[in-house]
Coordinates of C-alpha atoms in Angstrom, one line a residue:
Chain A
M1 CA 172.5 94.8 76.1
N2 CA 172.3 93.0 72.8
I3 CA 171.1 94.0 69.4
F4 CA 167.9 92.0 69.6
I5 CA 166.5 93.7 72.6
Q6 CA 167.5 97.2 71.3
L7 CA 165.8 96.5 68.0
T8 CA 162.6 95.3 69.7
Y9 CA 162.6 98.4 71.9
L10 CA 162.9 100.5 68.8
A11 CA 160.0 98.7 67.2
A12 CA 158.0 99.2 70.4
T13 CA 158.8 102.9 70.5
I14 CA 157.6 103.3 66.9
L15 CA 154.4 101.4 67.7
F16 CA 153.8 103.6 70.8
I17 CA 154.1 106.7 68.6
V18 CA 151.8 105.3 65.9
G19 CA 149.3 104.3 68.6
I20 CA 149.1 107.8 70.2
K21 CA 148.9 109.3 66.7
K22 CA 145.8 107.3 66.0
L23 CA 144.2 108.7 69.1
N24 CA 143.7 111.9 67.1
K25 CA 140.7 110.5 65.3
T26 CA 137.6 109.1 67.0
Q27 CA 137.2 106.3 64.4
E28 CA 140.8 105.1 64.7
A29 CA 141.3 105.6 68.4
R30 CA 140.5 102.1 69.5
R31 CA 142.9 100.6 67.0
G32 CA 145.5 103.1 68.3
N33 CA 145.1 101.8 71.8
T34 CA 145.5 98.3 70.7
I35 CA 148.7 99.2 68.8
S36 CA 150.0 100.8 71.9
A37 CA 149.2 97.7 74.0
I38 CA 151.0 95.5 71.4
A39 CA 154.0 97.8 71.8
M40 CA 153.9 97.3 75.5
L41 CA 153.7 93.5 75.1
L42 CA 156.7 93.6 72.7
A43 CA 158.8 95.6 75.2
V44 CA 157.9 93.2 78.0
L45 CA 158.6 90.1 76.0
A46 CA 161.9 91.4 74.8
T47 CA 162.8 92.2 78.4
L48 CA 161.8 88.8 79.6
V49 CA 164.0 87.1 77.0
H50 CA 166.8 89.4 77.8
S51 CA 166.7 88.9 81.6
K52 CA 167.2 85.2 80.9
L53 CA 164.3 84.5 83.3
L54 CA 166.4 83.9 86.4
N55 CA 163.2 83.8 88.3
P56 CA 160.4 82.7 85.9
V57 CA 158.0 81.7 88.7
E58 CA 158.3 85.0 90.5
I59 CA 158.0 87.1 87.3
F60 CA 155.1 85.3 85.8
G61 CA 153.4 85.1 89.2
C62 CA 153.6 88.9 89.6
L63 CA 152.5 89.5 86.0
L64 CA 149.5 87.2 86.5
I65 CA 148.4 88.8 89.8
G66 CA 148.8 92.3 88.4
S67 CA 146.9 91.5 85.2
A68 CA 144.1 89.9 87.0
I69 CA 143.6 92.8 89.4
G70 CA 143.9 95.3 86.5
L71 CA 141.4 93.5 84.4
I72 CA 138.8 93.0 87.1
W73 CA 139.1 96.7 88.1
A74 CA 138.8 97.9 84.5
R75 CA 135.7 95.8 83.9
K76 CA 134.0 96.8 87.1
V77 CA 134.5 100.6 87.2
E78 CA 131.6 102.9 86.5
M79 CA 132.2 105.6 84.0
T80 CA 131.4 108.2 86.6
Q81 CA 134.3 106.8 88.7
M82 CA 136.8 107.0 85.9
P83 CA 138.7 109.9 87.4
E84 CA 139.2 107.9 90.7
M85 CA 140.5 105.0 88.7
V86 CA 142.9 107.0 86.6
A87 CA 144.1 108.6 89.7
I88 CA 144.8 105.4 91.5
F89 CA 146.5 103.8 88.4
N90 CA 148.7 106.9 88.1
G91 CA 149.6 106.2 91.7
F92 CA 150.6 102.6 90.9
G93 CA 152.8 103.8 88.1
G94 CA 154.5 106.2 90.5
I95 CA 155.0 103.6 93.3
A96 CA 156.4 101.2 90.7
S97 CA 159.0 103.7 89.6
L98 CA 159.9 104.4 93.3
L99 CA 160.3 100.7 94.0
V100 CA 162.4 100.1 90.9
A101 CA 164.7 102.9 91.8
T102 CA 164.9 101.7 95.4
S103 CA 165.6 98.2 94.3
D104 CA 168.4 99.4 92.1
Y105 CA 169.7 101.5 95.0
W106 CA 169.7 98.5 97.3
T107 CA 171.6 96.3 94.8
R108 CA 174.3 99.0 94.5
A109 CA 174.5 100.0 98.2
V110 CA 174.1 96.6 99.9
E111 CA 173.9 93.5 97.7
Q112 CA 176.6 94.2 95.1
P113 CA 178.6 97.2 96.4
G114 CA 181.2 96.5 93.7
L115 CA 179.0 97.9 90.9
S116 CA 180.2 101.1 89.5
T117 CA 177.8 103.9 90.4
D118 CA 178.3 107.4 89.1
M119 CA 176.6 110.7 89.7
V120 CA 174.1 110.4 86.9
I121 CA 172.7 107.1 88.3
I122 CA 172.6 108.4 91.9
V123 CA 170.8 111.6 90.9
S124 CA 168.4 109.6 88.7
I125 CA 167.6 107.2 91.6
L126 CA 166.9 110.1 93.9
L127 CA 164.7 111.9 91.4
S128 CA 162.9 108.7 90.6
V129 CA 162.2 108.1 94.2
L130 CA 161.1 111.7 94.8
I131 CA 158.8 112.0 91.7
G132 CA 157.5 108.4 92.1
G133 CA 156.7 109.0 95.8
I134 CA 154.9 112.3 95.2
T135 CA 152.9 110.7 92.3
F136 CA 151.9 107.8 94.5
S137 CA 150.8 109.6 97.7
G138 CA 149.4 112.5 95.7
S139 CA 147.3 110.2 93.6
L140 CA 146.0 108.3 96.6
T141 CA 145.0 111.7 98.1
A142 CA 143.3 112.7 94.9
Y143 CA 141.5 109.3 94.9
G144 CA 140.4 109.9 98.4
K145 CA 139.0 113.4 97.5
L146 CA 137.3 112.2 94.4
S147 CA 135.6 109.3 96.0
G148 CA 134.6 111.4 99.0
K149 CA 136.6 109.3 101.4
I150 CA 138.4 112.5 102.6
N151 CA 137.2 116.1 102.5
G152 CA 137.1 117.2 98.8
N153 CA 137.5 120.9 99.7
A154 CA 140.8 122.6 99.5
I155 CA 142.6 122.2 102.8
V156 CA 144.8 125.2 103.4
F157 CA 146.6 126.0 106.7
K158 CA 149.0 128.6 107.8
G159 CA 152.6 128.0 107.0
Q160 CA 151.8 125.4 104.4
H161 CA 154.2 126.6 101.8
F162 CA 156.9 127.0 104.5
L163 CA 156.4 123.4 105.5
N164 CA 156.6 122.2 101.9
L165 CA 159.9 124.2 101.6
V166 CA 161.3 122.6 104.8
F167 CA 160.5 119.1 103.5
L168 CA 162.0 119.9 100.1
L169 CA 165.2 121.2 101.7
A170 CA 165.3 118.1 103.9
A171 CA 164.9 115.9 100.8
V172 CA 167.8 117.8 99.1
T173 CA 169.9 117.3 102.2
C174 CA 169.2 113.5 102.2
G175 CA 170.0 113.5 98.5
I176 CA 173.4 115.1 99.1
L177 CA 174.1 112.6 101.9
V178 CA 173.3 109.6 99.6
S179 CA 175.3 111.0 96.8
I180 CA 178.3 111.5 99.0
S181 CA 178.1 107.9 100.3
M182 CA 175.8 105.2 98.9
D183 CA 175.8 103.6 102.4
S184 CA 173.6 106.4 103.8
I185 CA 170.6 104.0 104.0
Y186 CA 168.8 106.0 106.6
A187 CA 169.1 109.2 104.5
M188 CA 167.5 107.1 101.6
M189 CA 164.7 106.0 103.8
I190 CA 164.0 109.5 105.0
M191 CA 164.0 110.6 101.4
I192 CA 161.3 108.0 100.6
A193 CA 159.2 109.1 103.6
I194 CA 159.6 112.8 102.6
S195 CA 158.5 112.1 99.0
L196 CA 155.4 110.4 100.3
I197 CA 154.6 113.3 102.7
L198 CA 155.2 115.9 99.9
G199 CA 152.7 114.1 97.6
I200 CA 149.9 114.5 100.2
L201 CA 150.9 118.1 101.0
V202 CA 150.9 119.0 97.3
V203 CA 147.4 117.7 96.7
I204 CA 145.4 118.5 99.9
P205 CA 145.3 122.3 99.2
I206 CA 143.7 121.7 95.8
G207 CA 139.9 122.0 95.8
G208 CA 137.3 119.9 94.1
A209 CA 136.7 122.3 91.2
D210 CA 140.4 122.0 90.3
M211 CA 140.3 118.2 90.1
P212 CA 140.8 118.0 86.3
V213 CA 144.0 119.9 86.8
V214 CA 145.3 117.6 89.5
I215 CA 144.5 114.4 87.5
S216 CA 146.3 115.7 84.5
L217 CA 149.3 116.9 86.5
L218 CA 149.6 113.5 88.3
N219 CA 149.4 111.9 84.9
S220 CA 152.3 113.9 83.8
Y221 CA 154.3 113.1 87.0
S222 CA 153.8 109.4 86.5
G223 CA 155.4 109.7 83.0
M224 CA 158.3 111.7 84.4
A225 CA 158.8 109.1 87.1
A226 CA 159.1 106.4 84.4
C227 CA 161.4 108.7 82.5
T228 CA 163.8 109.2 85.4
T229 CA 163.7 105.4 86.1
G230 CA 164.9 105.1 82.5
F231 CA 168.0 107.1 83.4
V232 CA 168.6 104.9 86.4
L233 CA 168.5 101.8 84.2
N234 CA 170.1 103.3 81.1
N235 CA 167.0 102.2 79.3
S236 CA 165.9 104.3 76.3
V237 CA 162.4 102.8 75.9
L238 CA 161.5 104.0 79.4
I239 CA 162.8 107.4 78.6
V240 CA 160.9 107.8 75.4
T241 CA 157.6 106.5 76.7
G242 CA 157.9 108.4 80.0
A243 CA 158.5 111.6 78.0
L244 CA 155.5 111.0 75.9
V245 CA 153.3 110.5 78.9
G246 CA 154.9 113.5 80.7
A247 CA 154.2 115.7 77.7
S248 CA 150.6 114.5 77.4
G249 CA 149.9 115.3 81.0
I250 CA 151.4 118.8 80.8
I251 CA 149.4 119.6 77.7
L252 CA 146.1 118.5 79.3
T253 CA 147.1 120.4 82.5
Q254 CA 147.5 123.6 80.4
I255 CA 144.2 123.1 78.6
M256 CA 142.4 122.6 82.0
C257 CA 144.1 125.7 83.5
K258 CA 143.1 127.7 80.4
A259 CA 139.5 126.5 80.6
M260 CA 139.3 127.9 84.2
N261 CA 141.4 130.9 83.6
R262 CA 143.8 129.9 86.3
S263 CA 147.5 129.6 86.4
L264 CA 149.2 126.3 87.3
I265 CA 150.9 128.0 90.2
S266 CA 147.6 129.3 91.6
V267 CA 146.1 125.8 91.3
L268 CA 149.1 124.2 93.1
L269 CA 149.0 126.8 95.9
G270 CA 145.4 126.0 96.3
G271 CA 142.4 127.4 97.9
F272 CA 139.8 127.8 95.1
G273 CA 137.0 125.8 96.7
A274 CA 137.7 126.9 100.3
T275 CA 138.4 130.6 100.2
S276 CA 135.7 131.6 97.7
G277 CA 132.9 130.0 99.6
G278 CA 130.6 132.8 100.7
T279 CA 132.3 135.8 99.1
G280 CA 132.2 137.1 95.6
G281 CA 128.8 137.2 93.8
S282 CA 126.7 136.3 96.8
G283 CA 126.0 139.9 97.7
N284 CA 123.1 140.1 95.3
A285 CA 121.9 136.6 95.9
G286 CA 119.4 137.7 98.5
D287 CA 117.4 139.9 96.2
M288 CA 117.4 137.5 93.3
V289 CA 114.0 136.8 91.9
I290 CA 113.7 133.2 90.8
K291 CA 111.1 131.8 88.4
E292 CA 110.1 128.2 88.7
V293 CA 108.8 126.1 86.0
G294 CA 106.7 122.9 86.2
V295 CA 107.2 119.8 84.1
E296 CA 104.1 120.4 81.9
E297 CA 105.1 123.9 81.1
A298 CA 108.7 122.9 80.4
A299 CA 107.4 120.3 78.0
M300 CA 105.4 122.9 76.2
I301 CA 108.4 125.2 75.9
F302 CA 110.5 122.4 74.4
D303 CA 107.6 121.4 72.0
S304 CA 107.4 124.9 70.5
A305 CA 111.2 125.2 70.1
S306 CA 113.1 124.7 66.9
S307 CA 116.6 124.5 68.3
V308 CA 117.7 123.1 71.6
L309 CA 121.1 123.0 73.3
I310 CA 121.8 120.8 76.3
V311 CA 124.5 121.8 78.7
P312 CA 125.4 118.7 80.8
G313 CA 127.3 118.9 84.1
Y314 CA 128.7 116.5 86.6
G315 CA 125.3 116.7 88.4
M316 CA 123.8 114.9 85.5
A317 CA 126.2 112.1 85.8
V318 CA 125.7 111.8 89.6
A319 CA 121.9 111.6 89.1
Q320 CA 122.6 109.0 86.3
A321 CA 120.4 111.2 84.1
Q322 CA 122.5 110.9 80.9
H323 CA 120.3 108.0 79.5
I324 CA 117.1 109.9 80.0
V325 CA 118.7 113.0 78.4
R326 CA 119.6 110.9 75.4
E327 CA 116.0 109.7 75.2
M328 CA 114.8 113.2 75.3
M329 CA 117.2 114.1 72.5
D330 CA 115.8 111.3 70.4
L331 CA 112.2 112.4 71.1
L332 CA 112.9 116.0 70.2
E333 CA 114.8 115.1 67.0
A334 CA 111.9 112.9 65.9
R335 CA 109.9 116.1 65.9
G336 CA 112.4 117.9 63.8
I337 CA 113.9 119.9 66.6
G338 CA 117.7 120.3 66.3
V339 CA 119.4 119.1 69.5
R340 CA 123.1 119.5 70.3
F341 CA 125.2 119.3 73.4
A342 CA 127.5 122.2 74.5
I343 CA 130.5 120.8 76.4
H344 CA 132.7 122.9 78.7
P345 CA 136.2 121.7 78.9
V346 CA 136.1 121.2 82.7
A347 CA 132.6 119.7 82.8
G348 CA 133.1 116.5 84.8
R349 CA 136.0 115.5 87.0
M350 CA 138.7 115.1 84.4
P351 CA 139.5 116.3 80.9
G352 CA 136.9 115.0 78.4
H353 CA 135.0 113.2 81.2
M354 CA 131.6 114.4 80.1
N355 CA 132.1 113.1 76.5
V356 CA 132.7 109.7 77.9
L357 CA 129.6 109.8 80.0
L358 CA 127.5 110.9 77.1
A359 CA 129.1 108.3 74.8
E360 CA 128.2 105.7 77.3
S361 CA 124.5 106.6 76.9
N362 CA 124.9 106.5 73.1
V363 CA 124.9 110.1 72.3
P364 CA 126.6 110.4 68.9
Y365 CA 130.0 112.2 69.4
D366 CA 129.4 114.6 66.5
K367 CA 126.6 116.1 68.6
L368 CA 129.0 117.1 71.3
I369 CA 130.2 120.6 70.5
E370 CA 133.1 122.3 72.3
M371 CA 132.7 125.6 74.0
E372 CA 134.6 127.7 71.5
Q373 CA 132.6 126.3 68.6
I374 CA 129.2 126.6 70.2
N375 CA 129.4 129.9 72.2
D376 CA 128.2 132.1 69.4
D377 CA 125.2 129.9 68.7
F378 CA 123.5 130.4 72.1
A379 CA 122.1 133.7 70.9
N380 CA 120.2 131.9 68.1
T381 CA 118.9 129.1 70.3
D382 CA 115.4 128.8 71.5
V383 CA 115.8 126.7 74.6
V384 CA 118.9 125.8 76.6
L385 CA 118.6 122.9 79.0
V386 CA 121.2 123.0 81.8
V387 CA 121.4 119.7 83.6
G388 CA 123.5 119.6 86.8
A389 CA 125.9 122.2 85.6
N390 CA 126.5 125.3 87.6
D391 CA 129.9 127.1 87.6
V392 CA 130.5 126.7 83.8
V393 CA 127.4 128.7 83.0
N394 CA 127.7 131.4 85.6
P395 CA 127.6 134.8 84.0
A396 CA 129.5 136.3 86.9
A397 CA 132.6 135.1 85.1
R398 CA 131.9 137.8 82.6
T399 CA 130.2 140.5 84.7
N400 CA 131.5 140.4 88.3
P401 CA 135.1 141.3 88.8
A402 CA 134.7 140.4 92.5
S403 CA 133.8 136.8 91.7
P404 CA 136.5 134.2 92.1
I405 CA 135.7 132.8 88.7
Y406 CA 135.8 136.2 87.0
E407 CA 137.3 135.9 83.4
M408 CA 136.9 132.2 83.4
P409 CA 135.6 131.2 79.9
I410 CA 132.0 130.0 80.3
L411 CA 129.2 128.8 78.1
N412 CA 127.0 131.8 77.2
V413 CA 123.7 130.1 78.0
D414 CA 122.2 133.4 79.3
K415 CA 122.2 134.7 75.7
A416 CA 119.6 132.1 74.6
R417 CA 115.9 133.0 74.4
T418 CA 114.9 130.6 77.3
V419 CA 117.1 128.8 79.7
I420 CA 115.7 125.9 81.8
V421 CA 117.9 124.8 84.6
S422 CA 117.4 121.3 86.0
K423 CA 118.8 121.4 89.5
R424 CA 118.1 119.8 92.9
S425 CA 118.0 123.0 94.9
M426 CA 119.4 126.5 95.0
A427 CA 122.6 125.2 96.6
A428 CA 125.9 126.5 95.1
G429 CA 127.9 124.4 92.7
Y430 CA 131.2 122.6 93.1
A431 CA 133.2 125.7 93.4
G432 CA 130.8 127.0 96.1
I433 CA 129.8 130.2 94.2
E434 CA 126.3 131.7 93.8
N435 CA 125.0 131.7 90.3
E436 CA 123.3 135.0 89.2
L437 CA 122.1 133.3 86.1
F438 CA 119.2 131.8 88.1
G439 CA 117.8 135.3 88.6
Y440 CA 117.9 136.3 84.9
P441 CA 114.5 137.1 83.3
N442 CA 115.0 134.4 80.7
C443 CA 115.9 131.7 83.2
L444 CA 113.5 129.1 84.5
M445 CA 114.3 126.7 87.3
L446 CA 113.1 123.1 87.1
F447 CA 113.8 121.9 90.6
G448 CA 114.2 118.2 91.6
D449 CA 116.4 115.2 90.9
A450 CA 117.5 115.4 87.3
K451 CA 116.6 111.8 86.5
A452 CA 113.2 112.0 88.0
T453 CA 112.2 115.4 86.6
L454 CA 113.5 114.7 83.1
T455 CA 111.7 111.3 83.1
K456 CA 108.5 113.1 83.8
L457 CA 109.4 115.7 81.2
V458 CA 109.9 113.0 78.6
G459 CA 106.6 111.4 79.6
E460 CA 104.9 114.7 79.1
L461 CA 106.6 115.2 75.7
K462 CA 105.4 111.8 74.6
E463 CA 101.8 112.7 75.4
Q464 CA 101.8 116.0 73.5
Chain B
M1 CA 177.3 105.8 82.7
S2 CA 179.7 107.8 80.5
V3 CA 179.1 111.4 79.7
E4 CA 178.5 110.6 76.1
N5 CA 175.9 108.0 77.0
F6 CA 174.2 110.5 79.3
I7 CA 174.1 113.2 76.6
F8 CA 172.7 110.6 74.2
L9 CA 169.9 109.8 76.6
L10 CA 169.2 113.5 77.0
Y11 CA 168.8 113.8 73.2
I12 CA 166.3 111.0 73.3
L13 CA 164.4 112.7 76.2
V14 CA 164.3 116.1 74.3
L15 CA 163.2 114.5 71.0
A16 CA 160.6 112.3 72.7
S17 CA 159.1 115.2 74.7
Y18 CA 158.8 117.3 71.5
C19 CA 157.3 114.4 69.7
G20 CA 154.8 113.9 72.6
F21 CA 153.8 117.6 72.5
E22 CA 153.2 117.5 68.8
L23 CA 151.2 114.3 68.9
I24 CA 149.0 115.1 71.8
A25 CA 148.2 118.7 71.1
K26 CA 146.1 117.4 68.1
V27 CA 143.9 115.0 70.1
P28 CA 140.3 116.4 70.2
P29 CA 138.8 117.2 73.6
T30 CA 136.3 114.4 73.1
L31 CA 139.1 111.9 73.5
H32 CA 140.9 113.5 76.4
T33 CA 139.8 111.0 79.0
P34 CA 140.7 107.9 76.9
L35 CA 144.0 109.7 76.0
M36 CA 144.7 110.1 79.6
S37 CA 143.9 106.6 80.7
G38 CA 145.8 105.3 77.6
S39 CA 148.9 107.3 78.3
N40 CA 148.6 106.3 81.9
A41 CA 148.8 102.7 80.8
I42 CA 151.9 103.6 78.8
S43 CA 153.5 105.1 81.9
G44 CA 153.4 101.5 83.2
I45 CA 156.4 100.9 81.0
T46 CA 158.2 100.8 84.4
I47 CA 157.1 97.1 84.1
V48 CA 160.3 96.7 82.0
G49 CA 162.4 98.2 84.7
A50 CA 160.7 96.1 87.3
I51 CA 161.5 92.9 85.4
L52 CA 165.2 94.0 85.1
C53 CA 165.3 94.4 88.9
I54 CA 164.1 90.9 89.6
Q55 CA 167.6 89.3 89.6
E56 CA 169.2 87.5 92.5
G57 CA 169.3 89.2 95.8
A58 CA 166.7 89.3 98.5
W59 CA 165.5 92.8 99.1
S60 CA 166.2 94.2 95.7
K61 CA 164.2 91.2 94.3
Y62 CA 161.2 91.7 96.5
L63 CA 161.1 95.5 95.7
G64 CA 161.3 94.6 92.0
M65 CA 158.4 92.1 92.4
A66 CA 156.2 94.6 94.2
A67 CA 157.0 97.1 91.4
L68 CA 156.1 94.5 88.8
V69 CA 152.7 93.9 90.4
F70 CA 151.9 97.6 90.6
A71 CA 153.1 98.4 87.1
T72 CA 151.2 95.4 85.6
I73 CA 147.9 96.6 87.3
N74 CA 148.6 100.0 85.8
V75 CA 149.3 98.7 82.3
V76 CA 146.7 96.0 82.0
G77 CA 143.9 97.9 83.8
G78 CA 144.8 101.1 81.9
Y79 CA 144.6 99.5 78.4
A80 CA 141.5 97.5 79.3
V81 CA 139.5 100.5 80.5
T82 CA 140.7 102.7 77.6
D83 CA 139.4 100.0 75.2
R84 CA 136.1 99.9 77.1
M85 CA 135.7 103.6 76.7
L86 CA 136.8 103.8 73.1
Q87 CA 134.3 101.1 72.3
M88 CA 131.6 103.5 73.2
F89 CA 132.8 106.1 70.7
K90 CA 131.7 104.0 67.8
K91 CA 130.1 105.7 64.8
K92 CA 126.3 105.7 65.5
K93 CA 123.6 105.2 62.9

């Protein structure tokens, strides 16, 4: 490898770091993304020059097809579907790593058996295949769950962990066979199959409410897959960037776990959505007294408030109510009523998803306040409007040790003077847990589709 | 790969991981989704590995080509959608 390509990789690495650094600030983030894209372009161009373009038609053809698919997809995707898209792109990163490692293996084992192959390379190839395969099939499973193509609930069955262990041991056995003799092509193929099966097995026990964790985790895996591929090819730029992505995914995974008061292990072992269904908290649901509120009355309550906090949930996004919520914010602000948004870290289907959905409907980002900053303000707030959020405002997390979400940090909406909950019906939320908030004396239920009822509410406010 | 070379690569791995933790821990929650799709696009760096695999040889070349298509979708789509999201985070008013 010559000096030119090494120096270009170095420049690309610096630009990647600068690009990520700029993501720290909302104003500079877009430029940061562009810098990171330029870094990628540099790395690709240098590699193209270096590989002396043995197959220019094939290479440019592949680049063109990939770019076209990527661009069309990125333009078409709805912001509510962002988690699905990130999941599937993660998967593509994973399968790419698996294919590169397999290609390298094939060259060494079959096409050019004379190449010197040592332990580091073999182990790297095996790891790259394993992590890449798990990332791919795991991401596709996550995609299926998120888009409702397969059951989003946690799928747990007896002997699941034992089965995982068996497959893992089989993978290790295949790995040993390959490292003893590179010619063990069948062992390699079994290894690939096992990695794909393991990906599915790792993700199916994870329930819908834990989706933000899964997406972050798979993001981390895709980085690690790229990183191990770097060891296969003895390529530092792959190692550096893979490590950056791996670290990013792990941090976000940690943040998500903390936001739900769950350990990573308990998420991976699964069962949040499935096992908690009818149990904890539902005991007192029967004798809960619920107060309903009509649109006119709700409008009057808002009109007489001086401070309003809006708590958005994924239900708001599904009902496409974020635009009418913004309109309502403008209307209230025009009357001198302070409006802010309280954002729970796991609102939405991936970290920070709710912020993107609100930004799409032009809510200024300085109005979006994180849970830790806003939680003490609820006690001084006149009206809280909860739109399509459920589990993140459930006081059972503070009061009911039997509840599966006990000790999960929540938004303290129940401390406000009045809480208005816009909700379709009394059905339980994503985590399948009853919400005792709805029976609180200061809580009023505004039943109906969020978009329809809030549109009526805004109309009512305009008339007053 | 010599032992020295391997240890050198390990150095890079450790330093880059540390650097990644430091950089990303400071990203505000508002930007977590763009961060994720952006870093996801970066993980498509495998594109470099894929290009290096497309040498002569039948199967290793086809595998490399498939890898190249997947990695390119990941990279181009990832950056494009991140840009689309960050565009919405403009300063208002």
